[in-house]
mmCIF file of C-alpha atoms and ligand atoms in Angstrom:
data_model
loop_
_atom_site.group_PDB
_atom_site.id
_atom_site.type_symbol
_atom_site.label_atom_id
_atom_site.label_comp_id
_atom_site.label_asym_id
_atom_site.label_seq_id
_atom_site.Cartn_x
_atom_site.Cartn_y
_atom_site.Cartn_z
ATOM 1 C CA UNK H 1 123.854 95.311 139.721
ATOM 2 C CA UNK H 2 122.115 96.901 136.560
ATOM 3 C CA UNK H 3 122.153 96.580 133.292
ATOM 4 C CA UNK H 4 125.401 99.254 132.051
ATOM 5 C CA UNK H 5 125.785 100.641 128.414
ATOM 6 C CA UNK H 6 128.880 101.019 127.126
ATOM 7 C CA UNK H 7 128.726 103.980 124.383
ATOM 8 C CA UNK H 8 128.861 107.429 123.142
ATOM 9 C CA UNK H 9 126.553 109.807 124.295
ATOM 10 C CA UNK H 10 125.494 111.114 120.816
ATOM 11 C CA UNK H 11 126.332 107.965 118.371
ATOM 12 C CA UNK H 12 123.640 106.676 116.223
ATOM 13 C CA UNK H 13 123.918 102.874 117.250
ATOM 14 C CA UNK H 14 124.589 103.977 121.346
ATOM 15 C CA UNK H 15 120.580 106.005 120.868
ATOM 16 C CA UNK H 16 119.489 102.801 118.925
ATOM 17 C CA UNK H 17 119.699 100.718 122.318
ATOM 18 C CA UNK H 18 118.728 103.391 124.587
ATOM 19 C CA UNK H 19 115.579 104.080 123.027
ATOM 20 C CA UNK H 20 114.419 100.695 123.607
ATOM 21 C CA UNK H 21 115.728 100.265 127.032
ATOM 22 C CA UNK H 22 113.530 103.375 127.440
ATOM 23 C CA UNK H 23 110.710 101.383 125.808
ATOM 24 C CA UNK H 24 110.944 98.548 127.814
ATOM 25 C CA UNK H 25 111.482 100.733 131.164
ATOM 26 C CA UNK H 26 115.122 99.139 131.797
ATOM 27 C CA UNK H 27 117.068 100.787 134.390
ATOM 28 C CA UNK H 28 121.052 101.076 132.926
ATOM 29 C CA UNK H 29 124.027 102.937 133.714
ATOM 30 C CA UNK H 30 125.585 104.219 131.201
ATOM 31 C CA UNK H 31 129.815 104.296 130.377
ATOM 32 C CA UNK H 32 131.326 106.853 128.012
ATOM 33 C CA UNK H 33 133.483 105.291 125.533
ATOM 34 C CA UNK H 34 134.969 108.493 124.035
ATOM 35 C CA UNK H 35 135.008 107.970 120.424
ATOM 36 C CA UNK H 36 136.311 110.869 119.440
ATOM 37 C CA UNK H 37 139.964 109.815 121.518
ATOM 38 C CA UNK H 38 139.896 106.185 119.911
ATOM 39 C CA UNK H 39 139.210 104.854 123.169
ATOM 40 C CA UNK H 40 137.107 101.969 121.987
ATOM 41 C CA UNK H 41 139.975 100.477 120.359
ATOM 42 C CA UNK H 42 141.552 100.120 124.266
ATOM 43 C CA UNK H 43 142.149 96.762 125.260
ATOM 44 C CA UNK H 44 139.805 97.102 128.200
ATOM 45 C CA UNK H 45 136.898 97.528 125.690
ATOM 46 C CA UNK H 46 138.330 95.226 122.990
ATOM 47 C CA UNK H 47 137.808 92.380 125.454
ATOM 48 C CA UNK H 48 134.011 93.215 125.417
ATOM 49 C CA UNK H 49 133.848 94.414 121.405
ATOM 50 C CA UNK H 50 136.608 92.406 119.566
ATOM 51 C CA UNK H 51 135.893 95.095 116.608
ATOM 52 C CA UNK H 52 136.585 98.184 118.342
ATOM 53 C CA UNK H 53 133.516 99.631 118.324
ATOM 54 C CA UNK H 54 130.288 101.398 120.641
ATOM 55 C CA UNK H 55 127.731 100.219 121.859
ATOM 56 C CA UNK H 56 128.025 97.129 123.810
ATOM 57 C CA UNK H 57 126.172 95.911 127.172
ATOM 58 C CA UNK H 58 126.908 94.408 130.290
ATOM 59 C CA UNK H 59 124.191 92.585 131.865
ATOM 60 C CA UNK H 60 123.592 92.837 135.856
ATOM 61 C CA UNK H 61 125.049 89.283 135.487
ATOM 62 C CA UNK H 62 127.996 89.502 133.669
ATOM 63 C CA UNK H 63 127.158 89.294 129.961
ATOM 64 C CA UNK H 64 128.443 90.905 127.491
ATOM 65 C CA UNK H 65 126.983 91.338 124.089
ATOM 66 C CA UNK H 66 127.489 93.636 121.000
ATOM 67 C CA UNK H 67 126.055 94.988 117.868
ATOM 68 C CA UNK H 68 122.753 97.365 118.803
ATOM 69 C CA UNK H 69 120.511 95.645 116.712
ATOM 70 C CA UNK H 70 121.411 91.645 118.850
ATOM 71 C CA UNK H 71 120.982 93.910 122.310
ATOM 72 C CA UNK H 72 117.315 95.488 120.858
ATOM 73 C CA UNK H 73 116.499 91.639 120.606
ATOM 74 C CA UNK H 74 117.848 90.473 123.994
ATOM 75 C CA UNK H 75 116.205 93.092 125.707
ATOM 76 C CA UNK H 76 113.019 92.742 124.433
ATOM 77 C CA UNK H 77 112.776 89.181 125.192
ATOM 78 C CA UNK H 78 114.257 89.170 128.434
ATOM 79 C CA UNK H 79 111.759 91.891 129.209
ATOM 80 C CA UNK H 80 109.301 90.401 127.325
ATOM 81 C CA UNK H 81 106.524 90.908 129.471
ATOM 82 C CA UNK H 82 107.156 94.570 130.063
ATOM 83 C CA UNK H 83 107.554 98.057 128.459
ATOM 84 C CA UNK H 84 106.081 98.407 125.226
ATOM 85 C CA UNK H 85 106.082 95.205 123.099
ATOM 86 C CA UNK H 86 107.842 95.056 120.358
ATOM 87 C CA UNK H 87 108.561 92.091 118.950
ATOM 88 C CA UNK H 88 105.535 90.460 117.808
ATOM 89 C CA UNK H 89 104.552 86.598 119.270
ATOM 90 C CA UNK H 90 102.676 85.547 116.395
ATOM 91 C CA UNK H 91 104.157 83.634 113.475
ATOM 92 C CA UNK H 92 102.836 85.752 110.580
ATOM 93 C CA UNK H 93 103.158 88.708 112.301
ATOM 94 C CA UNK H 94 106.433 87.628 113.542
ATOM 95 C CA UNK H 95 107.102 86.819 109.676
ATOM 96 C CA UNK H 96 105.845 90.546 108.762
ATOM 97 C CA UNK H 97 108.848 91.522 111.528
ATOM 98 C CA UNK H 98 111.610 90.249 110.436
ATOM 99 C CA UNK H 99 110.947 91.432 107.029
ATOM 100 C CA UNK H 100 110.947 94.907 108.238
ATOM 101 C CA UNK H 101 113.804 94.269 110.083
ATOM 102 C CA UNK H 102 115.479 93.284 107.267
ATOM 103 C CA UNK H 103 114.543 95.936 105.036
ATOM 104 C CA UNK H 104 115.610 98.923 107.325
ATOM 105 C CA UNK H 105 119.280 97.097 107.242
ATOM 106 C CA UNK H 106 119.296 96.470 103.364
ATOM 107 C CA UNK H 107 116.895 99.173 102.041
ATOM 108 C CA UNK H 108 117.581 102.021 104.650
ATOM 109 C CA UNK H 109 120.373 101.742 106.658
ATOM 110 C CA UNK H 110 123.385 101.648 104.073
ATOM 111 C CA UNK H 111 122.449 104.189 101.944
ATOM 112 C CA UNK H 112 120.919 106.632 105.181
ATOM 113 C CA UNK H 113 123.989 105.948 107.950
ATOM 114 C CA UNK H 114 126.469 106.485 104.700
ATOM 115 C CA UNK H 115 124.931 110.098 103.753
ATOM 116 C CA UNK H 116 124.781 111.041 107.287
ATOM 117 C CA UNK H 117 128.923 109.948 107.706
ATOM 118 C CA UNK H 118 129.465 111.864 104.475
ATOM 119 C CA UNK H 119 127.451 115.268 105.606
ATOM 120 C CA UNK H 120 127.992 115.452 108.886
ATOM 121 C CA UNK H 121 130.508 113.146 110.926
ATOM 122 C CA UNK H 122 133.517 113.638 108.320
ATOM 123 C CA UNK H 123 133.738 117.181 108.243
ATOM 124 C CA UNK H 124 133.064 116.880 112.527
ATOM 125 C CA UNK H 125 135.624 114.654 113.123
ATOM 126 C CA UNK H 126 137.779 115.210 110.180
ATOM 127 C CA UNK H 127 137.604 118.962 109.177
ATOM 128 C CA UNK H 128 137.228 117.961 105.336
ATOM 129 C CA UNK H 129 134.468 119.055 103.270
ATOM 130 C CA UNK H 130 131.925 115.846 102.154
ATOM 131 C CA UNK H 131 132.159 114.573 98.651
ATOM 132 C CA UNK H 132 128.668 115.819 97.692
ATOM 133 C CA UNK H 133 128.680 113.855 94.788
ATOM 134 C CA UNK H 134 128.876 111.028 96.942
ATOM 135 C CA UNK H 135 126.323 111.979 99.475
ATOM 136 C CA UNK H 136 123.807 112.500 96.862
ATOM 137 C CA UNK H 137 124.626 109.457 95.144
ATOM 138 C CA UNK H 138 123.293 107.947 98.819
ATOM 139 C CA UNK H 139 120.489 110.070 98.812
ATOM 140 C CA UNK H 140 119.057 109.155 95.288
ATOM 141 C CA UNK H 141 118.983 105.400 96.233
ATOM 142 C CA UNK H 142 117.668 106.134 99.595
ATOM 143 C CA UNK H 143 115.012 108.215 97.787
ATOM 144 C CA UNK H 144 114.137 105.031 95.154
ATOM 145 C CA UNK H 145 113.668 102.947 98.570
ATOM 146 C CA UNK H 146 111.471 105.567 100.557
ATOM 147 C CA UNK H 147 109.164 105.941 97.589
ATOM 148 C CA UNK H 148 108.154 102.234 98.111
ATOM 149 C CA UNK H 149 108.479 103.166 102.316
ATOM 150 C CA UNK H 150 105.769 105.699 101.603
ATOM 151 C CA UNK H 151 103.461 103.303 99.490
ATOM 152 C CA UNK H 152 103.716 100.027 102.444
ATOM 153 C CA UNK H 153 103.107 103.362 105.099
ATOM 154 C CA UNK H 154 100.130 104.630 103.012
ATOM 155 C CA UNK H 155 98.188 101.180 103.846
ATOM 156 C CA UNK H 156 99.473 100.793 107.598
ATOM 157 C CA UNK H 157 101.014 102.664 110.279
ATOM 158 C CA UNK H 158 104.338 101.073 111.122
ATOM 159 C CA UNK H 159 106.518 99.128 108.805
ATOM 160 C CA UNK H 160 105.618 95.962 109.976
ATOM 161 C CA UNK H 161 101.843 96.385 110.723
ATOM 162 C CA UNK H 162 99.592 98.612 113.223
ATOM 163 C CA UNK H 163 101.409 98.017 115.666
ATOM 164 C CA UNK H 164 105.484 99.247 116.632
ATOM 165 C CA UNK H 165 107.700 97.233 116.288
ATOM 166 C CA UNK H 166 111.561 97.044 116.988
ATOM 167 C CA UNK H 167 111.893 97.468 113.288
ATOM 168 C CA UNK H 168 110.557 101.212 113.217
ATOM 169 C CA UNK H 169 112.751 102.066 116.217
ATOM 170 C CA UNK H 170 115.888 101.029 114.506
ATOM 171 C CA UNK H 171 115.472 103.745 111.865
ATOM 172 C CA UNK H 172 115.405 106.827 114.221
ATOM 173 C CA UNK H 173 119.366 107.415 114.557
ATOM 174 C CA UNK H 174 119.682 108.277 111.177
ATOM 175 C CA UNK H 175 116.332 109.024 110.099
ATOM 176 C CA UNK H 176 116.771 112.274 112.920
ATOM 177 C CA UNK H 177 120.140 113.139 111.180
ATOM 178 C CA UNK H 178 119.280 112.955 108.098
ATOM 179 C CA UNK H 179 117.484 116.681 108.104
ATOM 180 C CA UNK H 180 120.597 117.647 109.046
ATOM 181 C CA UNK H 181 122.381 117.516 106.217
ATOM 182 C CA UNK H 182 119.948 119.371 103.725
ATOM 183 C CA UNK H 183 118.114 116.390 102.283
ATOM 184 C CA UNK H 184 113.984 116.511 102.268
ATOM 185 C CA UNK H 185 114.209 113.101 101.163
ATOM 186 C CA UNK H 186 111.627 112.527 104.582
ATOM 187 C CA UNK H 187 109.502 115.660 104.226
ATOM 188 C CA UNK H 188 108.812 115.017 100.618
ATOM 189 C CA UNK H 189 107.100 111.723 101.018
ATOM 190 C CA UNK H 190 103.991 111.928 103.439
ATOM 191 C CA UNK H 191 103.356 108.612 104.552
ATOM 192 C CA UNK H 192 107.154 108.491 105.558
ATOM 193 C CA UNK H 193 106.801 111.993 107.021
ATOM 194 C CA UNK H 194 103.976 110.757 109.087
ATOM 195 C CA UNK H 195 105.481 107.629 110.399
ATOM 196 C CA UNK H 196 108.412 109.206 111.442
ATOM 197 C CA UNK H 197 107.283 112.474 113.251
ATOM 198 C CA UNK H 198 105.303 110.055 115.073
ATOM 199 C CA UNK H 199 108.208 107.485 116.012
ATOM 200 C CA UNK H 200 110.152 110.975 117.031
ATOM 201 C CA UNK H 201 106.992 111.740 119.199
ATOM 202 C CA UNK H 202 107.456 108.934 121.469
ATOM 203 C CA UNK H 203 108.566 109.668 124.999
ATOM 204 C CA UNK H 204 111.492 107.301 124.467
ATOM 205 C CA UNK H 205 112.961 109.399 121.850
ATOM 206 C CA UNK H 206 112.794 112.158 123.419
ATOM 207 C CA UNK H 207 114.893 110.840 126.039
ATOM 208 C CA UNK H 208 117.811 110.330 124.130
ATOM 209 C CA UNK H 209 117.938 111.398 121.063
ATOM 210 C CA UNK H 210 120.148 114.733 122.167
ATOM 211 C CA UNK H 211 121.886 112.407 124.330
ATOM 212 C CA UNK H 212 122.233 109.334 125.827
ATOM 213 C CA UNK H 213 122.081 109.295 129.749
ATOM 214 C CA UNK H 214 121.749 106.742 132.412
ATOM 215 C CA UNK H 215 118.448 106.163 134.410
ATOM 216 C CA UNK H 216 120.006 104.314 137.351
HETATM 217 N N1 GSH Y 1 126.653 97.415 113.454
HETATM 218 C C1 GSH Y 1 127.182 98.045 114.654
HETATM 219 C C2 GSH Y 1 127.862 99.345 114.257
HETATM 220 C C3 GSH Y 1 128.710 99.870 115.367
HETATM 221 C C4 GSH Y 1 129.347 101.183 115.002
HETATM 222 O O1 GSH Y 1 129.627 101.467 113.822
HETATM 223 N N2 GSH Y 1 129.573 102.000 116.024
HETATM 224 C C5 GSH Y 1 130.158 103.300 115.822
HETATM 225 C C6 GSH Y 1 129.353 104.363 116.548
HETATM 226 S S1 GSH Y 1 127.723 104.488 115.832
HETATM 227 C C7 GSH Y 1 131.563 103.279 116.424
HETATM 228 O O2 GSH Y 1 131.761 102.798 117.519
HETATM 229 N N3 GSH Y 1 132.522 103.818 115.651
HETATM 230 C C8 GSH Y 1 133.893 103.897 116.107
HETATM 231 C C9 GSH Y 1 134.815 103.008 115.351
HETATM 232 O O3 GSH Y 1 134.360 102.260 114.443
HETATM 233 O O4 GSH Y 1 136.006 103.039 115.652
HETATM 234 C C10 GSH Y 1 126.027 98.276 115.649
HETATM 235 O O5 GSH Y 1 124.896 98.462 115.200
HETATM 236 O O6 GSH Y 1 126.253 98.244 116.864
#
C-alpha cells in the first residue's frame, strides 16, 4: 500500500501537500474529492475529515490525518532522512521555523487565501461578481505585511533562513493565484518577487501547481 491523497486536483490546500510529497520523493495515489458536487461533505469522507473538507491522507498503514499544514509536518518527519529537508533539526533554527510558520498563517494566509476566494473562486463557483471593495481591503493589509516580507527577504533568502523550509512552501497556493486576480502586490516588492519566482522554480511546483496527480 502507498501513501493516497484525498483532494481536489486544483485546490490550494490539496497543491500545499503535494508539493512536499514531491519534495520529499513520496510515492501517493491520489483520490478526487469533487468539490465542486459537495462530495466532501459525504459520509464516506466525513469519517476521515469530520469538517467536510479536502485534503486529507491515508497512510500505507491506515492513518488518517487532516489539515495540509499537520500532513507537511508528518511527512517530513517520517521521511526525515529523505527528499529535500525541510524542517530544520537545530533548536534556533528550529526556533527561526516555526516563526515563519507562524507568520505565513497570521501575516499571509488570511488576508492572501481571502482575496483569492473573493477574485476568483466566488465568481467560479458562484457566478457573482467579487465585492472589490472587499478584495482590496485584503490586498492593502496583505500589502502592509509584504512590505516587512520584502525587508526579512532583503537580508536572507527564505523566510526562515538560507535554507527552504516548509514555511516558504506553504505560501505557493495562493501566492501563484494571487496574479490572477490583478494585484502586483508580489511584483512590486523585489525581495518578495525574488523569493517567490524562485520557490515557483522548483521542480516540485512545477509538478502540481496546474494540477495535482498521483505518482504511484
Ligand atoms: N485549513 C485547512 C483548510 C481546508 C480547506 O479549506 N479546504 C478547501 C479546499 S482548499 C475545501 O475543501 N473546501 C470545501 C469546503 O469547505 O466545503 C487545510 O489547510 O487543510
Amino acid at each position: 500500500m502507498v501513501l493516497t491523497l484525498y483532494g481536489y486536483p486544483i485546490s490550494t490546500c490539496s497543491k500545499r501537500v503535494a508539493v512536499v510529497l514531491h519534495e520529499k520523493q513520496v510515492p501517493f495515489k491520489f483520490v478526487t474529492i469533487d468539490l465542486a458536487t459537495g462530495e466532501q461533505k459525504a459520509p464516506v469522507h466525513l469519517e476521515k475529515h469530520p469538517f467536510g473538507e479536502t485534503p486529507y491522507i491515508v497512510d500505507d498503514d491506515g492513518f488518517v490525518l487532516y489539515e495540509s499544514r499537520a500532513i507537511a509536518r508528518y511527512i517530513e518527519e517520517k521521511y526525515a532522512g529523505q527528499g529535500t529537508t525541510l524542517i530544520p533539526r537545530d533548536l534556533k533554527a528550529k526556533g527561526l521555523f516555526e516563526q515563519a510558520v507562524s507568520i505565513e498563517t497570521a501575516n499571509f494566509d488570511p488576508y492572501a487565501s481571502k482575496a483569492a476566494q473573493e477574485k476568483i473562486s466566488k465568481p467560479a463557483m458562484t457566478g457573482l461578481a467579487p465585492d472589490e471593495a472587499y478584495f482590496e481591503s485584503q490586498i492593502k493589509e496583505l500589502a502592509k505585511n509584504l512590505d516587512v516580507y520584502d525587508k526579512i527577504l532583503s537580508k536572507q533568502k527564505y523566510l526562515a533562513g538560507d535554507e527552504i523550509t516548509l514555511a516558504d512552501l506553504f505560501h505557493l497556493p495562493y501566492a501563484e493565484a494571487l496574479p490572477y486576480t490583478g494585484t502586483k502586490v508580489i511584483e512590486e516588492r523585489p525581495n518578495v518577487a525574488r523569493w517567490l519566482s524562485d520557490l515557483r522554480a522548483r521542480p516540485s511546483w512545477q509538478a502540481v501547481k496546474d494540477g495535482v496527480s498521483g505518482t504511484a
